mmCIF file of C-alpha atoms and ligand atoms in Angstrom:
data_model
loop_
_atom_site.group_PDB
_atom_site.id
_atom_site.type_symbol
_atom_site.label_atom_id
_atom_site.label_comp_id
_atom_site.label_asym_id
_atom_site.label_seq_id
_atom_site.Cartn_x
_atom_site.Cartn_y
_atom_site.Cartn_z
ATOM 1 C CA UNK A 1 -31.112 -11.576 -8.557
ATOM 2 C CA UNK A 2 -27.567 -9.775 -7.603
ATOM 3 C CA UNK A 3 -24.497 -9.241 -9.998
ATOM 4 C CA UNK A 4 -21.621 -8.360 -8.705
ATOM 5 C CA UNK A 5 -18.108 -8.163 -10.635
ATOM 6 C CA UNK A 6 -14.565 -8.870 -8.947
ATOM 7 C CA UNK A 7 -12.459 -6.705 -10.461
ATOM 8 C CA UNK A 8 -9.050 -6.669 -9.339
ATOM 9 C CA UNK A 9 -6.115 -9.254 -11.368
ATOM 10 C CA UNK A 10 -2.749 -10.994 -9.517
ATOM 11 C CA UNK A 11 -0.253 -13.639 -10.481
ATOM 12 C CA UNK A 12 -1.788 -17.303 -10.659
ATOM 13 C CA UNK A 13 0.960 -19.549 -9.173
ATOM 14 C CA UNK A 14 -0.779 -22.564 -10.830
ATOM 15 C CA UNK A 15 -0.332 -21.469 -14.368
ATOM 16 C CA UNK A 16 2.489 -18.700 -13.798
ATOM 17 C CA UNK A 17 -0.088 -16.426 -16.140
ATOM 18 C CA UNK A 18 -1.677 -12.497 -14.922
ATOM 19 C CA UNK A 19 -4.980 -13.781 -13.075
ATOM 20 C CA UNK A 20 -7.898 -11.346 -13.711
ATOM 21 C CA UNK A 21 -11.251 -11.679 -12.050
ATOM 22 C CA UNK A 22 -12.294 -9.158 -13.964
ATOM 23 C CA UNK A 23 -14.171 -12.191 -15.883
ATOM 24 C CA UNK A 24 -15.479 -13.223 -12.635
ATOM 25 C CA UNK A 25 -19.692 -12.971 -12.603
ATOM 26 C CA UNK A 26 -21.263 -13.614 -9.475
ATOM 27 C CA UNK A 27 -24.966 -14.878 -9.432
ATOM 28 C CA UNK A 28 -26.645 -14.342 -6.202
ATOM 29 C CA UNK A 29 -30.049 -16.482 -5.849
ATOM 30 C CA UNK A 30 -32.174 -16.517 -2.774
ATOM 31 C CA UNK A 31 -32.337 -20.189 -2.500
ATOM 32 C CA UNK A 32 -32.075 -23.666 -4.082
ATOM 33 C CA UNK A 33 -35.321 -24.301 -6.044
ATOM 34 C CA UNK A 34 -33.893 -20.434 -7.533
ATOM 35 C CA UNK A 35 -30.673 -21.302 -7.703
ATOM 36 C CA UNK A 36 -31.601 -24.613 -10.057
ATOM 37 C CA UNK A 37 -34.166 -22.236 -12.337
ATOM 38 C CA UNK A 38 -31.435 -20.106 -13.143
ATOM 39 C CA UNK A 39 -28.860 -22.792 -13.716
ATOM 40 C CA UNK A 40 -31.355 -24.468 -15.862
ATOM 41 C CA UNK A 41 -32.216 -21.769 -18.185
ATOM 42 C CA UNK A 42 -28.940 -20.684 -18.556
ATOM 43 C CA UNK A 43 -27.662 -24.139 -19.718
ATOM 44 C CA UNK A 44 -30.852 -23.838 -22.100
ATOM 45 C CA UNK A 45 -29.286 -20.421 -23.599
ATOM 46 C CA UNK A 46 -25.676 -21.874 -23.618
ATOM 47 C CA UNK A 47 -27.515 -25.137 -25.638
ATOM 48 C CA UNK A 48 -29.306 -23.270 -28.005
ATOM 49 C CA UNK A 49 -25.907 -20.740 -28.986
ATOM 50 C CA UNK A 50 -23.810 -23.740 -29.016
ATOM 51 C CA UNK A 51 -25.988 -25.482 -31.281
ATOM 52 C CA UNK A 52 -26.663 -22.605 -33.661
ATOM 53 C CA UNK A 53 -23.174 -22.231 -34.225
ATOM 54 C CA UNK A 54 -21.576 -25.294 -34.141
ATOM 55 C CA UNK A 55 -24.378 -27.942 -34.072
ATOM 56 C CA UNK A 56 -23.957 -29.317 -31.199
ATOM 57 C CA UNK A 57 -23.692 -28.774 -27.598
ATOM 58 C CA UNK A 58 -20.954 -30.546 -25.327
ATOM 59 C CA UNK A 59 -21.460 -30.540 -21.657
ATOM 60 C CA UNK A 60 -20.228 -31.561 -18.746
ATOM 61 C CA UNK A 61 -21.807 -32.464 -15.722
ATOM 62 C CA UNK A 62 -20.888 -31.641 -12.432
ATOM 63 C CA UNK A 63 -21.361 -34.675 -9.735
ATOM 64 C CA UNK A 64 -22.385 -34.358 -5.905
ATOM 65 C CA UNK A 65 -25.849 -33.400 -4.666
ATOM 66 C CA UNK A 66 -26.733 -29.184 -5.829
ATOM 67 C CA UNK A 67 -27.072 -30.101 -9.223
ATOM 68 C CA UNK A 68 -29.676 -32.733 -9.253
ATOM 69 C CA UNK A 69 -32.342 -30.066 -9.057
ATOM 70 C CA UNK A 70 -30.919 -28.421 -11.916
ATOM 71 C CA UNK A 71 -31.148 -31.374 -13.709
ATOM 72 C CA UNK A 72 -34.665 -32.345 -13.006
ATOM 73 C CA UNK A 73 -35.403 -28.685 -14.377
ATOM 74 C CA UNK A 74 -33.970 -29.469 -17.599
ATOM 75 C CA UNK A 75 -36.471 -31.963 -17.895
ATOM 76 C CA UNK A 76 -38.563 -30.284 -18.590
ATOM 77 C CA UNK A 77 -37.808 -27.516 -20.667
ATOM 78 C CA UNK A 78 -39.655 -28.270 -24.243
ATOM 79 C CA UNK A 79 -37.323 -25.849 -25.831
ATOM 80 C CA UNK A 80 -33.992 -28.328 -25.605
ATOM 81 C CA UNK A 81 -32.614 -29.933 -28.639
ATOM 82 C CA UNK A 82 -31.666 -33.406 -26.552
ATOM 83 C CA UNK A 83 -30.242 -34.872 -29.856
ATOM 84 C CA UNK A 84 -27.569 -32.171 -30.382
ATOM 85 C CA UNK A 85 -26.582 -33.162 -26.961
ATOM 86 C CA UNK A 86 -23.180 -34.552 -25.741
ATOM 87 C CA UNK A 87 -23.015 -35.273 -22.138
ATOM 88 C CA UNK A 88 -19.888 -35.737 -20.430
ATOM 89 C CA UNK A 89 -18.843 -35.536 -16.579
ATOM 90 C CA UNK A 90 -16.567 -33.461 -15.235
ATOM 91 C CA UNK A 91 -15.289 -35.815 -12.236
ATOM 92 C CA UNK A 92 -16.562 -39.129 -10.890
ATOM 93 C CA UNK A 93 -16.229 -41.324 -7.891
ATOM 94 C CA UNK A 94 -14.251 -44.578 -8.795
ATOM 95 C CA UNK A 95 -17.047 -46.599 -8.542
ATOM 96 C CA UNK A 96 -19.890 -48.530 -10.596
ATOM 97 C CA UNK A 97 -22.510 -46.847 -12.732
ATOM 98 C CA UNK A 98 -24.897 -48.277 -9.997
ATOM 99 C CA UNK A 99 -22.900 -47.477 -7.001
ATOM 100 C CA UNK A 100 -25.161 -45.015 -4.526
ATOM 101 C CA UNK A 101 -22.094 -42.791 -5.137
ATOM 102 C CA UNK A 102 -21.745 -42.544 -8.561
ATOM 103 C CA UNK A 103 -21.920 -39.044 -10.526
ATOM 104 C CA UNK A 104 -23.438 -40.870 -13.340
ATOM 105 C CA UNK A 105 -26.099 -42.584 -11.121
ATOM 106 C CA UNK A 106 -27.189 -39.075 -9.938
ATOM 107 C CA UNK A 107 -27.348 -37.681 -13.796
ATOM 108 C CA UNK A 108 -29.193 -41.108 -15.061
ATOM 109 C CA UNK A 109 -31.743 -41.177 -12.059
ATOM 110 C CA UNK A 110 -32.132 -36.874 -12.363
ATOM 111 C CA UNK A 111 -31.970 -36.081 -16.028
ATOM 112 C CA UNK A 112 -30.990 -39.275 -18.596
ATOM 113 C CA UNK A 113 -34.370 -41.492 -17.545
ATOM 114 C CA UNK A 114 -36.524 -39.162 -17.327
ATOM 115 C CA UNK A 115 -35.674 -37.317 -21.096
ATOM 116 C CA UNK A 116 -38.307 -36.866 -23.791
ATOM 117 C CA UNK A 117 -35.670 -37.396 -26.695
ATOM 118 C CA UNK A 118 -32.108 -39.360 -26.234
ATOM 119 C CA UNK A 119 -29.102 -36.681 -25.853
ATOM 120 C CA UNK A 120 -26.873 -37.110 -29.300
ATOM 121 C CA UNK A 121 -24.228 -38.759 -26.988
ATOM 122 C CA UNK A 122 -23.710 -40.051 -23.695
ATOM 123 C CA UNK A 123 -19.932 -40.215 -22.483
ATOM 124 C CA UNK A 124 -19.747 -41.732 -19.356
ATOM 125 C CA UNK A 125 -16.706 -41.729 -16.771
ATOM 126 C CA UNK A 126 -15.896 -45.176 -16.394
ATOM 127 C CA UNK A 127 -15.731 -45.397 -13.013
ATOM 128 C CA UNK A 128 -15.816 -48.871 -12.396
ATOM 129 C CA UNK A 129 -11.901 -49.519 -14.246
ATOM 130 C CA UNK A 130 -8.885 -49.170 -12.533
ATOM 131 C CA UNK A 131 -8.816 -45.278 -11.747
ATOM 132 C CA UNK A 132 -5.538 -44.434 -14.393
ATOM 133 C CA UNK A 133 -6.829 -46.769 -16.963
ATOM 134 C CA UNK A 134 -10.320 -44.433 -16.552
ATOM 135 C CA UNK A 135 -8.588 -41.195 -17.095
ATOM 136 C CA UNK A 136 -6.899 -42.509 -20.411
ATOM 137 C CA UNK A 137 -9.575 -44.135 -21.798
ATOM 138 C CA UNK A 138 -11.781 -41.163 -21.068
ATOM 139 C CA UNK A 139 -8.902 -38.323 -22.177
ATOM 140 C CA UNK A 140 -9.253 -40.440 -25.342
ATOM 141 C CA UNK A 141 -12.635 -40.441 -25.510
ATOM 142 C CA UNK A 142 -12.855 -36.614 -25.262
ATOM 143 C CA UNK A 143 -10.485 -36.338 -27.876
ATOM 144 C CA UNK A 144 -11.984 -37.760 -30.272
ATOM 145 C CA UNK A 145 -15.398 -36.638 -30.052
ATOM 146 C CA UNK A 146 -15.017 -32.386 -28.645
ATOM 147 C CA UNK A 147 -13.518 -30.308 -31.099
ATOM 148 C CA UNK A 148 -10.257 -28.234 -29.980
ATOM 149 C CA UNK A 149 -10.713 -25.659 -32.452
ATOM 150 C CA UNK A 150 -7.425 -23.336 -32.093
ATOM 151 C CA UNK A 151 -5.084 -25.681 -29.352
ATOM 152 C CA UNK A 152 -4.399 -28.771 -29.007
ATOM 153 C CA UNK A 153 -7.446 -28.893 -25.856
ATOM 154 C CA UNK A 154 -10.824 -30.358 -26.540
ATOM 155 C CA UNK A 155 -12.924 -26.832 -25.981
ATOM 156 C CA UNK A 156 -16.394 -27.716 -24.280
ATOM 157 C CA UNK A 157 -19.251 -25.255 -24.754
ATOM 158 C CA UNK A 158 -20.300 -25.681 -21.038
ATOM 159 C CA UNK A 159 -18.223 -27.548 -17.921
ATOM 160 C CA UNK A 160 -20.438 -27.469 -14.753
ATOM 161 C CA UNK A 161 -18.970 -27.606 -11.451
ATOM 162 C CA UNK A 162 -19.812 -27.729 -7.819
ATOM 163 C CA UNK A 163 -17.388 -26.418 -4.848
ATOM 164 C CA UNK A 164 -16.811 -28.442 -1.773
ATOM 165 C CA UNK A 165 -16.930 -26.545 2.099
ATOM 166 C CA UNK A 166 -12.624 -27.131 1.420
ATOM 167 C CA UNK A 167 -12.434 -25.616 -1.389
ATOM 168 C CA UNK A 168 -12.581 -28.550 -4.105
ATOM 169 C CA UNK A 169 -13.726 -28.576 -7.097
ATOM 170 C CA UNK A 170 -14.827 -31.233 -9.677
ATOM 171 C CA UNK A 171 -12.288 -33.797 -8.184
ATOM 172 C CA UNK A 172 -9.606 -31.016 -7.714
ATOM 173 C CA UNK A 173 -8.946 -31.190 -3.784
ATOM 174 C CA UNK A 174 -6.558 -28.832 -1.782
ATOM 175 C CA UNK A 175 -2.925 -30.044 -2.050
ATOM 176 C CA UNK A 176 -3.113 -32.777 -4.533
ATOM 177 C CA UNK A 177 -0.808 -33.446 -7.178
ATOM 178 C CA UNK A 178 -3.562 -33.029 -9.738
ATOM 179 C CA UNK A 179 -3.600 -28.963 -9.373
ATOM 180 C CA UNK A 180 -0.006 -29.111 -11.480
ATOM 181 C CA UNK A 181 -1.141 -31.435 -13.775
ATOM 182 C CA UNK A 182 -0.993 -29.463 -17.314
ATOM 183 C CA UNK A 183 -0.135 -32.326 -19.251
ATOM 184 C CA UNK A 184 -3.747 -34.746 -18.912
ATOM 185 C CA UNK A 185 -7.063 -33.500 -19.195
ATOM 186 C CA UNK A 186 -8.284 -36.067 -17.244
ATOM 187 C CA UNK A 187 -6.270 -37.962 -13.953
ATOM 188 C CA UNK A 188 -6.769 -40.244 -11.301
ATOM 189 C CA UNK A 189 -6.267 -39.054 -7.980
ATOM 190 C CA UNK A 190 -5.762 -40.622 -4.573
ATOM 191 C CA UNK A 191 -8.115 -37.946 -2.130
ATOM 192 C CA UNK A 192 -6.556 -38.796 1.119
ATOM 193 C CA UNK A 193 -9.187 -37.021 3.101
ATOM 194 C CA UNK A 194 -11.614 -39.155 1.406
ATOM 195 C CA UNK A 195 -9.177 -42.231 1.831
ATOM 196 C CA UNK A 196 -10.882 -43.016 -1.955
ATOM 197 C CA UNK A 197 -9.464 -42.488 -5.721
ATOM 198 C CA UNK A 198 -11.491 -39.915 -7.557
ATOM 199 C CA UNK A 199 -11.399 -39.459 -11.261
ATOM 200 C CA UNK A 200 -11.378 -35.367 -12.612
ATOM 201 C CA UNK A 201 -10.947 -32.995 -15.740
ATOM 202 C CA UNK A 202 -7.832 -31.438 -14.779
ATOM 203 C CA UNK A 203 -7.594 -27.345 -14.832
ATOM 204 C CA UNK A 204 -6.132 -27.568 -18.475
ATOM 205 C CA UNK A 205 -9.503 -29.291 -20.021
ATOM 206 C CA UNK A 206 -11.811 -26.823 -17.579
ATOM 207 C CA UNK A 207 -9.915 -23.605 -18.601
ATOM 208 C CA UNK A 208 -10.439 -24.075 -22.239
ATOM 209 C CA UNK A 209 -14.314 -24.567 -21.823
ATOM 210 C CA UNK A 210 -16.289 -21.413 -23.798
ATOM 211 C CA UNK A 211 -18.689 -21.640 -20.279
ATOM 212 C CA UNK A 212 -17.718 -22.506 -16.864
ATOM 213 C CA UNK A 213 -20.784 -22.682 -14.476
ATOM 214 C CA UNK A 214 -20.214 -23.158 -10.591
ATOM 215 C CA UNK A 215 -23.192 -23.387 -8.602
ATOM 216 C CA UNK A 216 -22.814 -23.422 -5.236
ATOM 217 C CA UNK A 217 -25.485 -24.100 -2.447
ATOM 218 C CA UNK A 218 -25.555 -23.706 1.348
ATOM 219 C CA UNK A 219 -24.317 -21.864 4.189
ATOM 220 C CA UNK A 220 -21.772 -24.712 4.713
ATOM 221 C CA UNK A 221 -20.430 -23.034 2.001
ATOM 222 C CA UNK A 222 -19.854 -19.596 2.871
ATOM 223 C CA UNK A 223 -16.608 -19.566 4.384
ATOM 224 C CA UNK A 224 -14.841 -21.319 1.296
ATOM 225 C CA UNK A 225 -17.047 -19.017 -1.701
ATOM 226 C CA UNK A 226 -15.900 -16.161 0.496
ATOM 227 C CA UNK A 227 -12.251 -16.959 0.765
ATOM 228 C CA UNK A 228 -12.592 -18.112 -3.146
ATOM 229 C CA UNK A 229 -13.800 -15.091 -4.634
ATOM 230 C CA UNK A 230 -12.660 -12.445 -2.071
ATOM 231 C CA UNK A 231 -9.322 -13.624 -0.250
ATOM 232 C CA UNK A 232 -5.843 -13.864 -1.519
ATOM 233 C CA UNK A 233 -5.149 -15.964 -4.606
ATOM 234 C CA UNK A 234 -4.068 -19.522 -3.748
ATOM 235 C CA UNK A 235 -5.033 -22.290 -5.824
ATOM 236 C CA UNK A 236 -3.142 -24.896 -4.438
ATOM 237 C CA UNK A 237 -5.572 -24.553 -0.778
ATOM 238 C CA UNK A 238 -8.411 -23.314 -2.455
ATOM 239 C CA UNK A 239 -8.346 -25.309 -5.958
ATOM 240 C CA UNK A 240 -11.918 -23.601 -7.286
ATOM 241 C CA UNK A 241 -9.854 -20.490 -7.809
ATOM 242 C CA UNK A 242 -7.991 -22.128 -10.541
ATOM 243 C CA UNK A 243 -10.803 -22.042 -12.476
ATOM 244 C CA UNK A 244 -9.542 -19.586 -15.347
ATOM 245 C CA UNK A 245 -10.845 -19.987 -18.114
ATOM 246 C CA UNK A 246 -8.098 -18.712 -21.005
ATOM 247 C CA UNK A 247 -11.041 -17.852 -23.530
ATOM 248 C CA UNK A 248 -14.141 -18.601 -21.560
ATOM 249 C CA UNK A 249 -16.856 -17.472 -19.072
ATOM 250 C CA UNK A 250 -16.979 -17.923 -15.814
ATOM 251 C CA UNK A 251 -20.247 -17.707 -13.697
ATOM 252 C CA UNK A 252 -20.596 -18.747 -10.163
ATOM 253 C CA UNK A 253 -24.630 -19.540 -9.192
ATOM 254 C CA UNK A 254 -24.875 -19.466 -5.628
ATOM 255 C CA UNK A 255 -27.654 -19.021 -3.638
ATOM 256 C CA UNK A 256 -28.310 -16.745 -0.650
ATOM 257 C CA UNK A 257 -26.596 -19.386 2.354
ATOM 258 C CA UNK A 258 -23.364 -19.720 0.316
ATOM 259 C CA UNK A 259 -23.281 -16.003 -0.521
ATOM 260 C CA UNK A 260 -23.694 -14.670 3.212
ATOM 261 C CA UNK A 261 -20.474 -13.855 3.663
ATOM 262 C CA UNK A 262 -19.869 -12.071 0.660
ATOM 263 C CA UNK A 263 -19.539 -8.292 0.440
ATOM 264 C CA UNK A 264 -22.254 -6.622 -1.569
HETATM 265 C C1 LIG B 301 -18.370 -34.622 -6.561
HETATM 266 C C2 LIG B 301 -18.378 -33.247 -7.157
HETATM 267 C C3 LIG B 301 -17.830 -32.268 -6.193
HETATM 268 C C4 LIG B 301 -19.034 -31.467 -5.770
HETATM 269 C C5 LIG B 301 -18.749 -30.668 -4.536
HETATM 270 C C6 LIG B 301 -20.035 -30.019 -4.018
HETATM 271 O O1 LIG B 301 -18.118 -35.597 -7.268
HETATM 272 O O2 LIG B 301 -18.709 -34.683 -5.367
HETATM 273 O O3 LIG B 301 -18.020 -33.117 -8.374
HETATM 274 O O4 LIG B 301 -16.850 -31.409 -6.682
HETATM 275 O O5 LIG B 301 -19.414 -30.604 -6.840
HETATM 276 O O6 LIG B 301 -18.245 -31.548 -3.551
HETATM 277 O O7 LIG B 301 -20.899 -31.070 -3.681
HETATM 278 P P1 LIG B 301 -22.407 -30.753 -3.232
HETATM 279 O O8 LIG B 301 -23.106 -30.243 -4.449
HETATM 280 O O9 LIG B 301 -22.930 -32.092 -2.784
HETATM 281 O O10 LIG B 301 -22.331 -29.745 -2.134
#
């Protein structure tokens, strides 16, 4: 396992705020069943701090296909307090709970079903509502159930997140709207490229997480995770670099194909 640490800081256009990546921690495994070990035990240790301190542990999932594996890991991990559990996710695809496409689907088929004890909570993206009425209902829902200890954002203990070949993260995609949005946590977003709506936390709600976990898989990859964590700073083409987090950290898992163009 490599760590390597960015240290260098520049001006984030997004948020007008000093950007350091000095907070930047880059896990290097060398390949997917690896890469979904290490994810897994480290949402174990962010679980059992969480829950020792606060009670509880409020996570949200990342969609698409590199963290299914990770999920099926936590599955079996005897050490997990599922009750003190409250699962979230962190985008979703504007479609059913059953819909081959759904971010829930993939969670429910990967981790929910097959669960020794029920999680505390399950807060599902509604996905199936008209996409604005989605984020408000689900803003709302986050509101009232994650605490925001010291602002008026919801602070979760853990948001996972994936990164797109472009760039994307969550449902954050180059050039939308969304990556100016400070005002929601959670919006509905036209993705042109994807001619679909997608549904997202918005860099506001991700930035005030305690943990931020990217795990990124692939060579397909490698051009983007270089560019991300080694070329110039510019959120608005490359929306996984505003991940920030004000009081957080952030850790990218990637395995050996998305790292290959990084510099050791
Ligand atoms: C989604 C995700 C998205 C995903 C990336 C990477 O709903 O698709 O949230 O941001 O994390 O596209 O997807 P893969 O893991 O399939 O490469």
């Amino acid at each position: 396992m490599t760590t390597t640490e960015n240290s260098n800081s520049e001006r984030d256009p997004v948020r007008g705020r000093q950007r350091s990546r000095s907070s930047d921690n880059i896990v290097i495994q060398p390949n997917r069943n690896q890469l979904a070990d290490t994810a897994a035990s480290m949402i174990l240790a962010a679980s059992i701090i969480s829950i020792a301190q606060r009670g509880v542990f409020t996570i949200a999932l990342a969609g698409g296909s590199t963290p299914g594996p990770v999920y099926e890991r936590l599955t079996t991990l005897a050490e997990i307090d599922w009750p003190r559990w409250h699962i979230f996710w962190s985008d979703e695809r504007c479609v059913p709970p059953t819909h081959a496409d759904s971010n829930y689907r993939m969670a429910r088929e990967s981790l929910l079903d097959q669960l020794p004890r029920a999680p505390g909570a399950v807060s599902r993206l509604p996905g199936e509502l008209p996409p604005q009425e989605a984020a408000h209902v689900y803003e709302e829902a986050i509101r009232e159930s994650v605490a925001a200890p010291d602002s008026n954002i919801p602070r979760f203990d853990l948001v996972l997140l994936g990164m797109g070949d472009d760039g994307h993260t969550a449902s954050l995609f180059p050039g939308s709207p969304a990556l100016n949005n400070t005002k929601d946590l959670v919006v509905a977003d036209f993705v042109s490229k994807l001619t679909a709506n997608r549904l997202s936390f918005t860099y506001p709600l991700i930035n005030a997480a305690r943990h931020v976990l990217i795990l990124v898989s692939g060579s397909s990859k490698a051009g983007a995770l270089s560019s991300a964590l080694n070329g110039p700073y510019r959120p608005l083409e490359l929306p996984v670099q505003g991940v920030q987090p004000v009081d957080g950290q952030l850790r990218w898992l990637v395995d050996a194909g998305a790292a290959q163009n990084l510099n050791q």
